[in-house]
XYZ file of C-alpha atoms in Angstrom:
280
model
C -74.006 45.851 32.834
C -71.686 42.844 33.049
C -73.607 41.423 36.003
C -76.916 41.855 34.151
C -75.604 39.970 31.133
C -74.233 37.223 33.353
C -77.606 36.734 35.043
C -80.006 37.159 32.105
C -79.788 34.640 29.285
C -82.077 36.567 26.916
C -80.090 39.799 27.274
C -76.846 37.896 26.759
C -78.300 36.284 23.641
C -79.228 39.633 22.084
C -75.943 41.365 22.909
C -73.770 38.488 21.708
C -75.786 38.047 18.509
C -75.499 41.726 17.619
C -71.781 41.837 18.441
C -70.803 38.748 16.468
C -73.076 39.552 13.516
C -71.280 42.903 13.341
C -67.972 41.026 13.423
C -69.182 38.780 10.605
C -70.074 41.805 8.471
C -66.735 43.453 9.235
C -64.798 40.359 8.169
C -66.944 39.035 5.312
C -67.313 42.393 3.573
C -63.606 43.047 2.871
C -62.884 39.388 2.125
C -65.775 39.253 -0.360
C -64.378 42.310 -2.136
C -60.961 40.673 -2.409
C -61.961 37.092 -3.181
C -62.602 37.505 -6.908
C -58.886 38.019 -7.515
C -56.837 35.783 -9.802
C -53.555 37.290 -8.574
C -51.364 34.720 -6.853
C -50.209 37.166 -4.208
C -53.694 38.441 -3.376
C -55.092 34.904 -3.311
C -52.533 33.969 -0.660
C -53.313 37.180 1.241
C -57.039 36.366 1.328
C -56.296 32.792 2.375
C -54.085 33.984 5.233
C -56.515 36.700 6.337
C -59.421 34.260 6.360
C -57.584 31.732 8.519
C -56.365 34.450 10.900
C -59.884 35.891 11.171
C -61.243 32.434 12.035
C -58.608 31.869 14.734
C -59.153 35.343 16.201
C -62.929 34.827 16.247
C -62.617 31.560 18.159
C -60.291 33.174 20.686
C -62.625 36.146 21.081
C -65.576 33.797 21.619
C -63.677 31.850 24.279
C -62.722 35.075 26.069
C -66.251 36.500 25.953
C -67.824 33.273 27.202
C -65.291 33.146 30.029
C -66.255 36.664 31.092
C -70.031 36.411 30.680
C -70.658 32.799 31.702
C -67.768 32.151 34.093
C -66.788 28.936 32.344
C -64.403 27.586 29.778
C -66.010 27.290 26.348
C -65.866 23.496 26.039
C -67.653 23.710 22.670
C -64.405 25.026 21.162
C -62.018 22.804 23.091
C -58.734 22.910 21.085
C -57.980 19.230 21.578
C -60.988 18.133 19.525
C -60.572 20.701 16.744
C -58.684 18.660 14.147
C -60.945 15.601 14.226
C -64.145 17.647 14.150
C -63.015 19.974 11.383
C -61.709 17.190 9.143
C -64.749 14.940 9.549
C -67.113 17.850 9.047
C -65.316 19.177 5.972
C -65.239 15.761 4.294
C -68.934 15.275 5.014
C -69.774 18.728 3.624
C -67.849 18.171 0.406
C -69.339 14.692 0.009
C -72.898 15.961 0.447
C -72.455 18.649 -2.170
C -70.870 16.262 -4.670
C -74.002 14.104 -4.371
C -76.144 17.211 -5.002
C -74.105 18.102 -8.101
C -74.473 14.590 -9.487
C -78.247 14.703 -8.977
C -78.572 18.146 -10.576
C -76.509 16.993 -13.556
C -78.477 13.752 -13.886
C -81.750 15.664 -14.107
C -80.463 18.208 -16.620
C -79.707 21.156 -14.335
C -76.157 21.700 -15.617
C -75.680 23.746 -18.765
C -71.875 23.592 -18.727
C -68.848 22.884 -16.553
C -65.488 24.456 -17.435
C -62.059 25.074 -15.943
C -61.590 27.779 -13.320
C -58.666 29.151 -11.328
C -56.624 27.444 -8.623
C -55.652 30.820 -7.173
C -59.261 31.940 -6.972
C -60.038 28.640 -5.248
C -57.365 29.363 -2.623
C -58.829 32.816 -1.995
C -62.269 31.254 -1.669
C -60.889 28.829 0.926
C -59.758 31.771 3.035
C -63.089 33.547 2.851
C -65.116 30.397 3.535
C -62.923 29.523 6.527
C -63.739 32.858 8.153
C -67.414 32.829 7.171
C -68.070 29.260 8.346
C -66.310 29.854 11.660
C -68.018 33.125 12.545
C -71.463 32.016 11.366
C -71.255 28.850 13.449
C -70.252 30.904 16.475
C -73.267 33.157 15.856
C -75.928 30.596 14.986
C -74.895 27.525 16.950
C -72.483 28.760 19.652
C -74.692 31.706 20.614
C -78.203 31.473 19.152
C -78.818 27.719 19.392
C -77.067 27.245 22.727
C -78.787 30.122 24.524
C -82.173 29.466 22.905
C -81.891 25.909 24.170
C -81.526 27.243 27.710
C -84.660 29.341 27.213
C -86.910 27.059 25.155
C -85.411 23.564 25.115
C -83.734 21.663 22.298
C -86.707 21.566 19.919
C -87.264 25.300 20.267
C -83.583 25.950 19.676
C -83.544 23.753 16.567
C -86.561 25.467 15.016
C -85.733 29.004 16.119
C -82.078 28.967 15.084
C -82.930 27.338 11.736
C -85.534 30.001 10.920
C -83.203 32.888 11.805
C -80.335 31.281 9.883
C -82.466 30.761 6.803
C -84.272 34.064 6.669
C -81.173 36.186 7.215
C -80.139 34.922 3.770
C -82.985 36.984 2.297
C -80.673 40.017 2.409
C -78.311 38.475 -0.152
C -78.468 40.050 -3.658
C -80.249 37.063 -5.204
C -82.110 36.096 -2.050
C -85.589 34.597 -2.391
C -88.257 33.270 -0.076
C -87.804 29.702 -1.350
C -84.034 30.028 -1.018
C -84.421 31.158 2.608
C -86.784 28.260 3.363
C -84.382 25.811 1.717
C -81.435 27.183 3.716
C -83.449 26.963 6.946
C -84.251 23.294 6.288
C -81.006 22.045 4.807
C -78.508 24.252 6.630
C -80.185 25.506 9.784
C -81.703 22.204 10.900
C -78.739 20.092 9.797
C -76.113 22.236 11.517
C -78.272 22.707 14.599
C -78.776 18.966 14.930
C -75.062 18.447 14.318
C -74.222 20.753 17.232
C -76.910 19.235 19.461
C -75.348 15.793 19.018
C -71.667 16.735 19.191
C -71.912 19.644 21.668
C -68.904 21.002 19.818
C -68.619 23.779 17.254
C -65.788 22.074 15.375
C -67.946 19.520 13.558
C -70.545 22.072 12.318
C -67.772 24.518 11.379
C -66.117 21.808 9.282
C -69.441 20.749 7.755
C -70.375 24.360 6.955
C -66.965 25.029 5.417
C -66.911 21.816 3.375
C -70.381 22.455 1.936
C -69.686 26.110 1.067
C -66.221 25.426 -0.285
C -67.422 22.583 -2.486
C -69.988 24.946 -3.999
C -67.731 27.922 -4.670
C -64.151 26.677 -4.370
C -64.499 23.410 -6.280
C -67.503 23.788 -8.595
C -67.557 27.591 -8.883
C -71.286 27.841 -8.150
C -72.983 30.752 -6.327
C -73.497 30.315 -2.588
C -76.794 31.301 -0.942
C -77.694 33.937 -3.520
C -74.460 35.868 -3.044
C -72.800 37.743 -5.903
C -69.358 37.385 -4.304
C -68.961 33.693 -3.510
C -65.451 33.543 -4.934
C -64.053 31.420 -7.723
C -63.351 27.730 -8.007
C -61.220 25.095 -9.639
C -64.196 24.618 -11.959
C -66.862 27.029 -13.186
C -70.493 25.897 -13.237
C -73.329 27.216 -15.366
C -76.663 25.979 -14.053
C -79.855 25.940 -16.080
C -83.322 24.450 -15.966
C -86.253 24.584 -13.517
C -85.669 26.298 -10.174
C -86.309 23.161 -8.120
C -83.616 21.311 -10.068
C -80.879 23.910 -10.624
C -81.639 26.353 -7.815
C -81.789 29.297 -10.210
C -79.929 32.520 -9.403
C -79.831 31.631 -5.696
C -77.539 28.714 -6.502
C -77.661 24.968 -5.890
C -78.845 25.428 -2.299
C -82.271 26.341 -3.705
C -82.396 23.007 -5.525
C -84.785 20.466 -4.083
C -81.912 17.981 -4.225
C -79.938 20.039 -1.668
C -82.880 19.967 0.712
C -83.359 16.222 0.302
C -79.683 15.272 0.565
C -79.076 17.414 3.661
C -82.287 16.150 5.229
C -80.844 12.629 5.210
C -77.944 13.760 7.411
C -80.307 15.838 9.559
C -82.463 12.772 10.250
C -79.323 10.809 11.132
C -78.274 13.464 13.655
C -81.769 13.687 15.125
C -81.960 9.921 15.556
C -78.603 9.974 17.320
C -79.792 12.851 19.501
C -82.900 10.884 20.467
C -80.815 7.845 21.394
C -78.446 10.003 23.450
C -81.390 11.589 25.269
C -82.799 8.160 26.123
C -79.384 6.972 27.387
C -78.954 10.054 29.586
C -82.480 9.621 30.968
C -81.730 6.005 31.932
C -78.386 6.834 33.520
């Protein structure tokens, strides 16, 4: 069995996807149930559990890749972790702040009130685990192995579609929300990985975006009923393409447009890198 997985990329893709999606469900489920707490103690527990789950997931990924691919997982090289995570997180928060300002400018905000610092800490724990495991699944496994099978363009499109349409299972999932997630999240994060060849930058970007939504502005994330609480609490209103409706701000046209700017930047960099490698 091990030898078959080592020699067959498609089989390895399926097995790893199933295994790490199961891990994501096992981690996200309990954390989602705990994240709504306003208890100081429980908030710190969720924060600690989320960070520990993220660290354990990275170590598990490195071990599995070592066994199945006979290599060190350079995409999670510890020495580049801090820079990638910090830059990605700042970019993610910055992108979402721009989205909030656009939604507010066009009348998509009904109200903005104070939230809970402790709930925001719990949300940070959950989003740390979710961003880490989802990036392992969709970029470290799906994108990387699809690229070996279909090339970079196929990996970008395929991983984006799977990433987007898996969000249909969320309680407030919708077809438009899934399409929006595929464009703004799937393509952006796939292009980010294709350029950096590291999971740290997309993990940071994914975390920063999600945390800004739930942990700072208290808005729903990707149609989920259990996104956690934030420092602020947002009440969105108005047309779907402006506010995002029940799915949350990610279904706003502004999210798609703002993230597309960064996606184009990454794709242009990827094209330049490809030309440089071809010349050399």
